[in-house]
CSV table of C-alpha atoms and ligand atoms in Angstrom, one decimal:
chain,number,residue,atom,x,y,z
A,222,MET,CA,138.0,226.8,37.8
A,223,ASP,CA,135.7,229.5,36.2
A,224,TYR,CA,133.2,231.2,38.2
A,225,SER,CA,132.3,233.6,36.4
A,226,HIS,CA,129.0,232.8,35.8
A,227,ILE,CA,128.4,232.7,39.3
A,228,ARG,CA,130.0,235.8,39.4
A,229,ASN,CA,128.0,237.5,37.0
A,230,GLU,CA,124.6,236.4,38.3
A,231,ASP,CA,125.4,236.4,42.1
A,232,LEU,CA,128.3,238.1,43.7
A,233,ASP,CA,127.0,237.2,47.8
A,234,LEU,CA,127.8,233.5,47.1
A,235,TYR,CA,130.6,233.8,44.4
A,236,ASN,CA,132.1,236.6,47.3
A,237,LEU,CA,131.7,233.0,49.7
A,238,ILE,CA,132.9,230.4,47.7
A,239,GLU,CA,136.4,232.7,47.1
A,240,GLY,CA,136.6,232.6,50.8
A,241,GLU,CA,136.3,229.0,51.1
A,242,GLU,CA,139.3,228.4,48.2
A,243,LYS,CA,141.0,230.7,49.9
A,244,ARG,CA,140.6,229.3,53.2
A,245,GLN,CA,141.9,225.8,51.6
A,246,ARG,CA,144.3,227.1,49.9
A,247,GLU,CA,145.8,228.7,53.3
A,248,GLY,CA,144.8,226.2,56.2
A,249,LEU,CA,146.1,222.6,56.2
A,250,GLU,CA,143.0,219.7,56.4
A,251,LEU,CA,143.6,217.7,58.5
A,252,ILE,CA,140.1,216.1,59.5
A,253,PRO,CA,140.7,212.5,58.7
A,254,SER,CA,137.6,212.5,56.8
A,255,GLU,CA,138.6,215.2,54.0
A,256,ASN,CA,140.0,215.3,50.9
A,257,TYR,CA,141.1,218.0,47.9
A,258,VAL,CA,138.7,216.0,44.6
A,259,SER,CA,141.3,216.2,41.1
A,260,LEU,CA,139.7,219.3,39.0
A,261,ALA,CA,138.8,216.5,36.1
A,262,VAL,CA,136.1,215.0,39.5
A,263,ARG,CA,135.4,218.3,39.9
A,264,GLU,CA,134.4,219.5,35.8
A,265,ALA,CA,132.8,216.1,36.2
A,266,MET,CA,130.0,217.2,38.6
A,267,SER,CA,129.9,220.5,37.2
A,268,CYS,CA,128.7,219.2,33.7
A,269,ALA,CA,125.1,218.4,32.3
A,270,LEU,CA,124.7,215.5,33.2
A,271,THR,CA,122.8,217.5,36.8
A,272,ASN,CA,119.7,217.7,34.2
A,273,LYS,CA,118.9,213.5,33.2
A,274,TYR,CA,116.9,211.8,35.6
A,275,SER,CA,116.9,208.1,35.0
A,276,GLU,CA,115.3,206.4,37.8
A,277,GLY,CA,116.3,202.6,37.6
A,278,TYR,CA,119.6,200.9,36.2
A,279,PRO,CA,121.4,200.6,33.4
A,280,GLY,CA,119.4,199.2,30.7
A,281,LYS,CA,116.0,199.1,32.9
A,282,ARG,CA,114.7,203.2,33.1
A,283,TYR,CA,112.0,204.0,33.7
A,284,TYR,CA,112.6,207.7,31.5
A,285,GLY,CA,114.5,207.3,27.8
A,286,GLY,CA,117.2,209.0,27.1
A,287,GLN,CA,120.2,207.0,28.9
A,288,GLU,CA,122.3,206.5,26.0
A,289,TYR,CA,124.9,208.0,27.9
A,290,THR,CA,123.9,207.4,31.5
A,291,ASP,CA,123.5,203.9,30.9
A,292,GLN,CA,127.1,203.7,29.9
A,293,ILE,CA,128.2,206.8,31.8
A,294,GLU,CA,126.5,204.9,35.3
A,295,THR,CA,127.9,200.8,33.9
A,296,LEU,CA,131.3,202.4,33.1
A,297,ALA,CA,131.2,203.9,37.6
A,298,ILE,CA,130.4,200.0,38.6
A,299,GLU,CA,133.1,197.8,36.6
A,300,ARG,CA,135.7,200.3,37.2
A,301,ALA,CA,133.9,199.7,41.6
A,302,LYS,CA,134.1,196.0,41.0
A,303,LYS,CA,137.4,195.7,39.6
A,304,ILE,CA,138.8,197.9,42.3
A,305,PHE,CA,137.6,196.4,45.3
A,306,GLY,CA,137.1,192.7,44.0
A,307,ALA,CA,133.2,192.7,44.3
A,308,ASP,CA,130.3,191.0,42.2
A,309,HIS,CA,128.0,194.3,42.1
A,310,ALA,CA,128.6,197.6,42.6
A,311,ASN,CA,125.8,199.5,43.5
A,312,VAL,CA,126.7,204.0,42.9
A,313,GLN,CA,124.0,205.2,43.5
A,314,ALA,CA,123.7,205.9,46.6
A,315,LEU,CA,124.2,209.8,47.5
A,316,SER,CA,125.8,209.2,51.2
A,317,GLY,CA,127.5,207.4,53.5
A,318,ALA,CA,124.2,207.5,55.9
A,319,ALA,CA,121.7,206.3,52.6
A,320,ALA,CA,124.4,203.8,51.5
A,321,ASN,CA,124.5,202.4,54.8
A,322,ILE,CA,120.4,202.7,55.3
A,323,GLY,CA,120.4,200.7,52.3
A,324,ALA,CA,122.4,198.1,53.0
A,325,TYR,CA,120.3,197.3,55.9
A,326,PHE,CA,117.4,197.0,53.9
A,327,ALA,CA,118.3,194.8,51.7
A,328,TRP,CA,117.8,192.8,54.5
A,329,LEU,CA,116.7,193.3,57.5
A,330,GLU,CA,113.0,193.3,59.0
A,331,PRO,CA,112.4,196.5,61.3
A,332,GLY,CA,113.5,195.2,65.2
A,333,ASP,CA,116.4,193.0,63.5
A,334,THR,CA,119.1,193.4,65.2
A,335,ILE,CA,122.6,194.2,64.0
A,336,LEU,CA,125.8,193.9,66.1
A,337,GLY,CA,128.1,197.1,65.6
A,338,MET,CA,131.3,198.8,67.2
A,339,ASP,CA,130.4,201.0,70.4
A,340,LEU,CA,130.1,204.6,69.0
A,341,ALA,CA,132.5,205.3,71.8
A,342,HIS,CA,135.1,202.7,70.6
A,343,GLY,CA,134.8,204.4,66.9
A,344,GLY,CA,131.5,203.7,66.0
A,345,HIS,CA,130.0,205.8,63.1
A,346,LEU,CA,126.5,207.8,64.0
A,347,THR,CA,124.9,205.6,61.5
A,348,HIS,CA,126.1,202.1,62.9
A,349,GLY,CA,122.6,203.2,65.3
A,350,ALA,CA,123.1,206.1,67.2
A,351,PRO,CA,120.4,206.6,69.7
A,352,VAL,CA,119.7,210.5,67.8
A,353,THR,CA,118.7,208.0,64.4
A,354,TYR,CA,116.8,207.1,62.6
A,355,MET,CA,117.4,203.7,62.4
A,356,ALA,CA,118.4,203.3,66.3
A,357,LYS,CA,114.7,203.4,66.7
A,358,LEU,CA,113.5,200.9,63.6
A,359,PHE,CA,116.2,198.3,64.0
A,360,LYS,CA,118.6,197.4,67.4
A,361,PHE,CA,121.9,198.0,67.6
A,362,VAL,CA,124.2,195.3,70.0
A,363,ARG,CA,128.0,196.1,70.8
A,364,TYR,CA,131.4,195.4,71.6
A,365,GLY,CA,134.4,197.2,71.8
A,366,MET,CA,138.1,198.1,72.4
A,367,LYS,CA,139.6,194.5,74.5
A,368,ASP,CA,141.9,198.0,75.7
A,369,PRO,CA,142.1,201.8,74.0
A,370,ASP,CA,145.6,201.9,75.1
A,371,THR,CA,146.6,198.6,72.4
A,372,GLY,CA,143.2,199.5,70.2
A,373,GLU,CA,143.0,195.8,70.1
A,374,ILE,CA,139.0,194.8,69.7
A,375,ASP,CA,137.5,192.6,72.2
A,376,TYR,CA,136.7,189.1,69.5
A,377,ASP,CA,136.2,187.0,72.5
A,378,GLN,CA,133.0,189.9,73.5
A,379,LEU,CA,132.5,189.7,69.9
A,380,ARG,CA,131.6,186.0,69.4
A,381,GLU,CA,129.6,185.8,72.9
A,382,ILE,CA,127.2,188.4,72.0
A,383,ALA,CA,126.9,187.6,68.3
A,384,LEU,CA,126.2,184.0,70.1
A,385,LYS,CA,123.6,185.5,72.6
A,386,GLU,CA,121.8,188.2,70.4
A,387,ARG,CA,121.7,186.3,67.5
A,388,PRO,CA,122.1,189.6,65.0
A,389,LYS,CA,121.3,189.2,61.3
A,390,ILE,CA,124.1,192.2,61.2
A,391,ILE,CA,127.4,191.7,62.0
A,392,LEU,CA,128.7,195.3,61.2
A,393,GLY,CA,133.0,195.8,60.7
A,394,GLY,CA,134.1,199.5,60.0
A,395,PHE,CA,135.0,202.6,61.5
A,396,SER,CA,134.6,206.5,62.1
A,397,GLY,CA,137.0,207.0,64.8
A,398,TYR,CA,139.7,203.5,65.1
A,399,SER,CA,143.0,204.2,64.4
A,400,ARG,CA,144.4,200.4,64.1
A,401,SER,CA,143.6,197.9,61.5
A,402,ILE,CA,141.4,195.2,61.4
A,403,ASP,CA,140.6,191.5,61.9
A,404,TRP,CA,138.3,191.0,59.0
A,405,LYS,CA,138.7,187.0,58.8
A,406,LYS,CA,137.1,186.4,62.1
A,407,ILE,CA,134.6,188.9,62.1
A,408,ALA,CA,133.5,187.3,59.0
A,409,GLU,CA,134.1,183.9,61.3
A,410,ILE,CA,131.5,184.9,63.7
A,411,ALA,CA,129.2,186.4,61.0
A,412,ARG,CA,129.2,182.7,59.3
A,413,GLU,CA,128.8,181.4,62.4
A,414,VAL,CA,125.8,182.8,63.7
A,415,ASP,CA,124.5,183.0,60.1
A,416,ALA,CA,124.4,186.5,60.2
A,417,VAL,CA,125.2,188.8,56.8
A,418,ALA,CA,129.1,190.4,57.4
A,419,MET,CA,129.0,194.2,56.4
A,420,ALA,CA,131.6,196.6,56.5
A,421,ASP,CA,131.5,200.1,56.3
A,422,VAL,CA,134.7,201.3,54.8
A,423,ALA,CA,134.3,205.2,54.6
A,424,HIS,CA,137.1,206.6,56.1
A,425,ILE,CA,139.5,203.1,55.1
A,426,ALA,CA,138.0,202.3,51.0
A,427,GLY,CA,141.3,204.3,49.6
A,428,LEU,CA,143.3,202.4,51.6
A,429,ILE,CA,142.3,199.5,50.4
A,430,ALA,CA,141.9,200.7,47.1
A,431,GLY,CA,145.3,201.6,47.4
A,432,GLY,CA,146.9,198.0,48.5
A,433,VAL,CA,147.5,199.5,52.2
A,434,ALA,CA,145.3,198.2,54.2
A,435,GLU,CA,143.1,195.0,54.3
A,436,ASN,CA,140.0,194.4,51.6
A,437,PRO,CA,136.9,192.4,53.5
A,438,PHE,CA,136.2,191.0,50.7
A,439,ASP,CA,139.6,188.8,50.4
A,440,HIS,CA,137.7,187.7,54.3
A,441,GLY,CA,134.6,185.9,53.5
A,442,PHE,CA,132.5,189.3,53.7
A,443,ASN,CA,129.0,189.9,52.1
A,444,ILE,CA,128.9,193.4,52.0
A,445,VAL,CA,130.5,196.8,51.9
A,446,THR,CA,129.8,199.9,52.0
A,447,THR,CA,131.3,202.7,51.7
A,448,THR,CA,131.3,207.2,50.3
A,449,THR,CA,133.7,208.1,47.3
A,450,HIS,CA,135.2,211.3,49.3
A,451,LYS,CA,137.4,210.0,52.2
A,452,THR,CA,140.9,208.8,51.0
A,453,LEU,CA,139.3,207.1,47.9
A,454,ARG,CA,139.3,211.2,46.8
A,455,GLY,CA,136.5,211.1,44.7
A,456,PRO,CA,133.1,213.7,45.1
A,457,ARG,CA,130.4,213.3,47.7
A,458,GLY,CA,128.6,210.5,47.4
A,459,ALA,CA,129.1,206.7,48.3
A,460,MET,CA,128.1,203.0,47.2
A,461,ILE,CA,127.2,199.8,47.9
A,462,LEU,CA,129.2,196.7,47.0
A,463,SER,CA,128.3,193.0,47.2
A,464,LYS,CA,129.2,189.9,46.7
A,465,GLY,CA,126.3,187.3,44.9
A,466,THR,CA,124.3,186.6,41.8
A,467,VAL,CA,122.8,190.0,40.4
A,468,SER,CA,119.8,189.7,38.4
A,469,ASN,CA,116.8,191.3,37.3
A,470,PRO,CA,116.2,194.6,39.6
A,471,LEU,CA,112.8,195.0,39.1
A,472,ARG,CA,111.6,191.2,40.1
A,473,ALA,CA,111.8,191.3,44.4
A,474,PRO,CA,113.8,187.7,44.9
A,475,GLU,CA,114.4,186.0,47.6
A,476,LYS,CA,116.0,187.2,51.0
A,477,THR,CA,118.9,184.7,50.5
A,478,MET,CA,123.1,185.3,50.7
A,479,GLU,CA,123.3,185.1,47.4
A,480,ASN,CA,120.8,187.2,46.2
A,481,LEU,CA,122.5,190.3,48.5
A,482,PRO,CA,122.8,192.7,44.9
A,483,THR,CA,119.3,192.1,43.8
A,484,LEU,CA,118.0,193.3,47.5
A,485,ILE,CA,120.7,195.7,47.3
A,486,ASP,CA,119.7,197.3,44.4
A,487,ARG,CA,116.4,196.9,45.5
A,488,SER,CA,116.4,198.3,48.3
A,489,VAL,CA,118.2,201.6,46.6
A,490,PHE,CA,115.9,202.5,44.6
A,491,PRO,CA,112.7,202.1,44.5
A,492,GLY,CA,112.9,201.4,48.3
A,493,LEU,CA,115.0,204.7,49.8
A,494,GLN,CA,116.0,206.7,46.3
A,495,GLY,CA,114.4,208.1,44.1
A,496,GLY,CA,116.4,209.4,40.2
A,497,PRO,CA,120.5,209.3,40.9
A,498,HIS,CA,122.6,211.8,40.7
A,499,MET,CA,124.3,211.1,37.5
A,500,HIS,CA,126.4,214.2,37.4
A,501,GLN,CA,128.0,212.5,41.2
A,502,ILE,CA,128.2,208.9,39.7
A,503,ALA,CA,129.8,210.3,36.3
A,504,ALA,CA,133.0,212.0,39.1
A,505,LYS,CA,132.4,208.8,40.5
A,506,ALA,CA,133.8,207.5,37.5
A,507,VAL,CA,136.7,209.9,37.1
A,508,ALA,CA,137.8,208.7,40.5
A,509,PHE,CA,137.5,205.1,40.7
A,510,ASN,CA,140.0,205.3,37.6
A,511,GLU,CA,142.4,207.7,39.6
A,512,ALA,CA,142.4,204.9,42.2
A,513,LEU,CA,143.4,202.4,39.2
A,514,HIS,CA,145.9,204.2,38.5
A,515,PRO,CA,149.1,203.2,40.2
A,516,ASN,CA,149.9,206.6,41.7
A,517,PHE,CA,146.8,206.1,44.0
A,518,LYS,CA,149.1,203.2,45.6
A,519,THR,CA,152.2,205.6,45.7
A,520,TYR,CA,149.6,208.1,47.4
A,521,ALA,CA,147.7,204.7,49.9
A,522,HIS,CA,151.3,204.3,51.2
A,523,GLN,CA,152.2,207.5,52.2
A,524,VAL,CA,149.1,208.3,54.2
A,525,VAL,CA,149.6,205.7,56.5
A,526,SER,CA,153.2,206.8,56.1
A,527,ASN,CA,152.4,210.2,57.3
A,528,ALA,CA,150.1,209.5,59.5
A,529,LYS,CA,152.3,206.8,62.0
A,530,ALA,CA,155.2,209.9,61.4
A,531,MET,CA,152.8,212.0,63.0
A,532,ALA,CA,151.9,209.3,65.8
A,533,GLU,CA,155.2,209.4,66.6
A,534,VAL,CA,156.2,213.2,67.2
A,535,PHE,CA,153.1,212.8,69.6
A,536,LYS,CA,154.0,209.7,71.3
A,537,GLU,CA,157.5,211.2,71.8
A,538,GLU,CA,155.8,215.0,74.0
A,539,GLY,CA,154.3,211.9,76.5
A,540,VAL,CA,150.6,212.6,74.9
A,541,ARG,CA,148.5,209.0,75.0
A,542,LEU,CA,147.1,207.7,71.6
A,543,ILE,CA,143.4,205.7,72.1
A,544,GLY,CA,144.8,202.3,70.6
A,545,GLY,CA,149.1,203.8,71.5
A,546,GLY,CA,150.0,204.5,67.1
A,547,THR,CA,147.8,203.9,64.0
A,548,ASP,CA,148.2,201.4,61.1
A,549,ASN,CA,145.7,203.7,58.9
A,550,HIS,CA,145.1,207.7,58.5
A,551,LEU,CA,143.9,208.9,61.8
A,552,ILE,CA,144.9,209.2,65.2
A,553,LEU,CA,142.9,209.9,68.1
A,554,ALA,CA,145.0,211.8,70.9
A,555,ASP,CA,143.8,212.5,74.5
A,556,VAL,CA,144.7,216.4,74.7
A,557,TYR,CA,143.3,217.1,78.2
A,558,GLY,CA,144.3,213.7,79.4
A,559,SER,CA,148.5,214.7,78.1
A,560,LEU,CA,148.1,218.9,77.8
A,561,ASP,CA,145.9,220.0,79.7
A,562,ILE,CA,143.4,221.0,77.4
A,563,SER,CA,139.9,220.2,76.4
A,564,GLY,CA,139.2,218.3,73.0
A,565,GLY,CA,137.5,221.7,71.5
A,566,ASP,CA,140.1,223.8,73.0
A,567,ALA,CA,142.9,222.2,71.0
A,568,GLU,CA,140.3,222.4,68.2
A,569,THR,CA,140.2,226.1,68.7
A,570,LEU,CA,143.2,227.3,69.0
A,571,LEU,CA,144.6,225.3,65.8
A,572,ASP,CA,142.1,226.6,64.2
A,573,ALA,CA,143.7,230.1,64.5
A,574,ALA,CA,146.8,228.5,63.4
A,575,GLY,CA,145.1,227.3,60.4
A,576,ILE,CA,144.8,223.6,61.3
A,577,THR,CA,141.7,222.4,60.9
A,578,LEU,CA,140.4,218.9,62.7
A,579,ASN,CA,137.7,218.0,65.2
A,580,LYS,CA,137.9,217.7,68.3
A,581,ASN,CA,136.8,213.8,69.3
A,582,SER,CA,134.8,211.5,72.6
A,583,ILE,CA,137.2,209.2,73.6
A,584,ALA,CA,136.6,205.1,75.2
A,585,GLY,CA,135.8,205.5,78.4
A,586,ASP,CA,135.7,210.1,78.1
A,587,THR,CA,134.8,211.7,81.1
A,588,ARG,CA,134.0,214.9,79.6
A,589,LYS,CA,130.7,216.3,77.7
A,590,PRO,CA,130.4,214.6,73.6
A,591,PHE,CA,130.2,218.6,73.1
A,592,ASP,CA,134.2,219.1,74.5
A,593,PRO,CA,135.1,216.0,75.0
A,594,SER,CA,138.9,215.0,75.2
A,595,GLY,CA,140.0,214.0,72.6
A,596,ILE,CA,141.4,215.2,69.1
A,597,ARG,CA,140.5,213.1,65.8
A,598,PHE,CA,143.5,214.6,63.4
A,599,GLY,CA,144.4,213.0,59.5
A,600,THR,CA,146.4,212.8,56.7
A,601,PRO,CA,145.0,211.7,53.2
A,602,ALA,CA,144.4,215.9,52.4
A,603,ILE,CA,147.5,216.9,53.9
A,604,THR,CA,149.2,213.9,51.4
A,605,THR,CA,147.4,214.8,48.1
A,606,ARG,CA,149.0,217.9,48.9
A,607,GLY,CA,152.2,216.4,48.3
A,608,PHE,CA,153.5,216.7,52.2
A,609,LYS,CA,156.2,213.7,52.6
A,610,GLU,CA,156.9,212.7,56.8
A,611,GLU,CA,159.2,215.3,57.2
A,612,GLN,CA,156.7,218.2,56.4
A,613,VAL,CA,154.5,216.6,58.4
A,614,ILE,CA,156.6,216.2,61.1
A,615,GLU,CA,157.4,220.1,61.6
A,616,VAL,CA,153.0,220.1,61.3
A,617,ALA,CA,153.3,217.4,64.4
A,618,ARG,CA,155.8,220.1,65.8
A,619,ILE,CA,154.1,222.7,65.7
A,620,MET,CA,150.7,221.4,66.5
A,621,ILE,CA,152.8,220.5,70.1
A,622,GLU,CA,153.7,223.5,71.2
A,623,VAL,CA,150.7,225.6,70.2
A,624,LEU,CA,148.6,222.2,72.2
A,625,LYS,CA,151.4,223.1,74.8
A,626,ASN,CA,151.5,226.8,75.4
A,627,LYS,CA,148.4,227.6,74.4
A,628,ASP,CA,149.3,231.7,73.8
A,629,ASP,CA,148.5,234.1,71.4
A,630,ALA,CA,151.6,234.3,69.9
A,631,THR,CA,152.4,230.8,69.4
A,632,VAL,CA,149.5,230.4,67.7
A,633,ALA,CA,150.5,233.4,65.9
A,634,LYS,CA,154.0,232.4,65.2
A,635,ALA,CA,152.3,228.8,64.3
A,636,ARG,CA,149.8,230.6,61.9
A,637,ALA,CA,152.6,231.9,59.1
A,638,SER,CA,154.6,228.7,59.6
A,639,ILE,CA,151.5,226.9,58.8
A,640,LYS,CA,150.4,229.8,55.9
A,641,GLU,CA,153.8,228.5,54.1
A,642,LEU,CA,154.0,225.1,54.2
A,643,ALA,CA,150.6,225.6,52.8
A,644,GLU,CA,151.7,228.1,50.0
A,645,ALA,CA,155.2,225.5,48.7
A,646,ASN,CA,152.2,222.8,48.8
A,647,PRO,CA,149.7,224.1,46.5
A,648,VAL,CA,146.7,221.1,45.6
A,649,PRO,CA,147.7,219.7,42.5
A,650,GLU,CA,144.9,220.1,40.0
A,651,SER,CA,145.1,216.1,38.7
A,652,PHE,CA,146.7,212.7,39.9
A,653,ILE,CA,147.5,210.8,36.7
B,1375,PLP,C1,131.7,209.6,57.0
B,1375,PLP,C2,130.5,207.9,57.4
B,1375,PLP,C3,129.7,207.6,57.2
B,1375,PLP,C4,128.1,208.8,56.4
B,1375,PLP,O1,128.7,208.7,54.9
B,1375,PLP,P1,128.0,211.2,54.8
B,1375,PLP,O2,128.5,210.6,53.8
B,1375,PLP,O3,128.4,211.5,56.2
B,1375,PLP,O4,127.2,210.0,54.9
B,1375,PLP,C5,129.3,206.3,57.0
B,1375,PLP,N1,129.8,205.5,58.4
B,1375,PLP,C6,131.6,205.9,58.0
B,1375,PLP,C7,131.6,204.7,59.3
B,1375,PLP,C8,131.5,206.7,58.1
B,1375,PLP,O5,133.0,207.2,58.6
């Protein structure tokens, strides 16, 4: 990208942006929620649409001058529906957190109950962490894994809690869970207790789009929320997909499952947000077009093959993996239990070696959340750089070396190898 105007106006900021670009170029990104977008996505994000107000929805706006914005938002909506087989898509949600709040308020009244995954077992902050406002407004109850060493979800427990608590929403989907999910079982339990089945696929949306993970809509889910910037490889943002009939969002419909699309539109605007960020929506449309291209299937499959290959190296080295391995793009390793280093220290050492990942609590963690026992890492970003099994196995071996030896000499050697690997595999400019 050409930043000549920023350079001319604001040299301090220019230098910081250049620094971040260099960091991304020379290091390896293993944070499983991060990715690299195409230049086409970045161009859309910097286009003149950032100047435009378009409160409302295509054909039903509160401001004039919408002949292009209506068509742009409609393109994004239609592509999103096609990727996920949804009846409706709201592409205005500003982030994953906002998408979840929008979905909760579409269906719930304050005080209602949501049954979601235990945060320590991989559920997300927005699934009712006590520090969030949502936890003050709704009652969150929890299910979890039967055994952290296999990762299987305790579906019997899930059903028992559902029958006892009668939640209005049963929530599936995670940010720290590496196995596949039995969407059908969750949807059946939701139906049994008359709850909306909602999946938050923020992490695995790209794997679903690429046909390498199951789509909750194929198994009876009513609502699917997702970010657009993780495995889906689009701009920072989110959307809410749903099944049901779409009617006029200017009129409040009855709260029935059939009306979910309209309830969701009204919940996002005017319920939660003001004007949509139309440049982001244009960038979403670009990313969705890329996700519909056959190349995206190849990418998604490679993401999972790479994660499995890295998991094997860790297992061969005797490192305990939560869930016993991976079916998706991410790996959770108990480095404190297996390599005698805390998650925080592991994060710092690997950062010094040019590998970015995050410390993570593991199920039943005996350590404090700020320096827990685990690390979480994944393959979406390095796979975008073109890494195949051979290279990710090398990265995994370097990680193990660093975590075992914990000394400056090993870190320096690792840093040189990582920089070489990164430079040999630059981020591509386009994917189709
Ligand atoms: C990342 C994530 C979110 C939040 O997305 P933001 O865009 O950071 O608000 C919500 N749910 C899950 C499962 C996530 O992984």
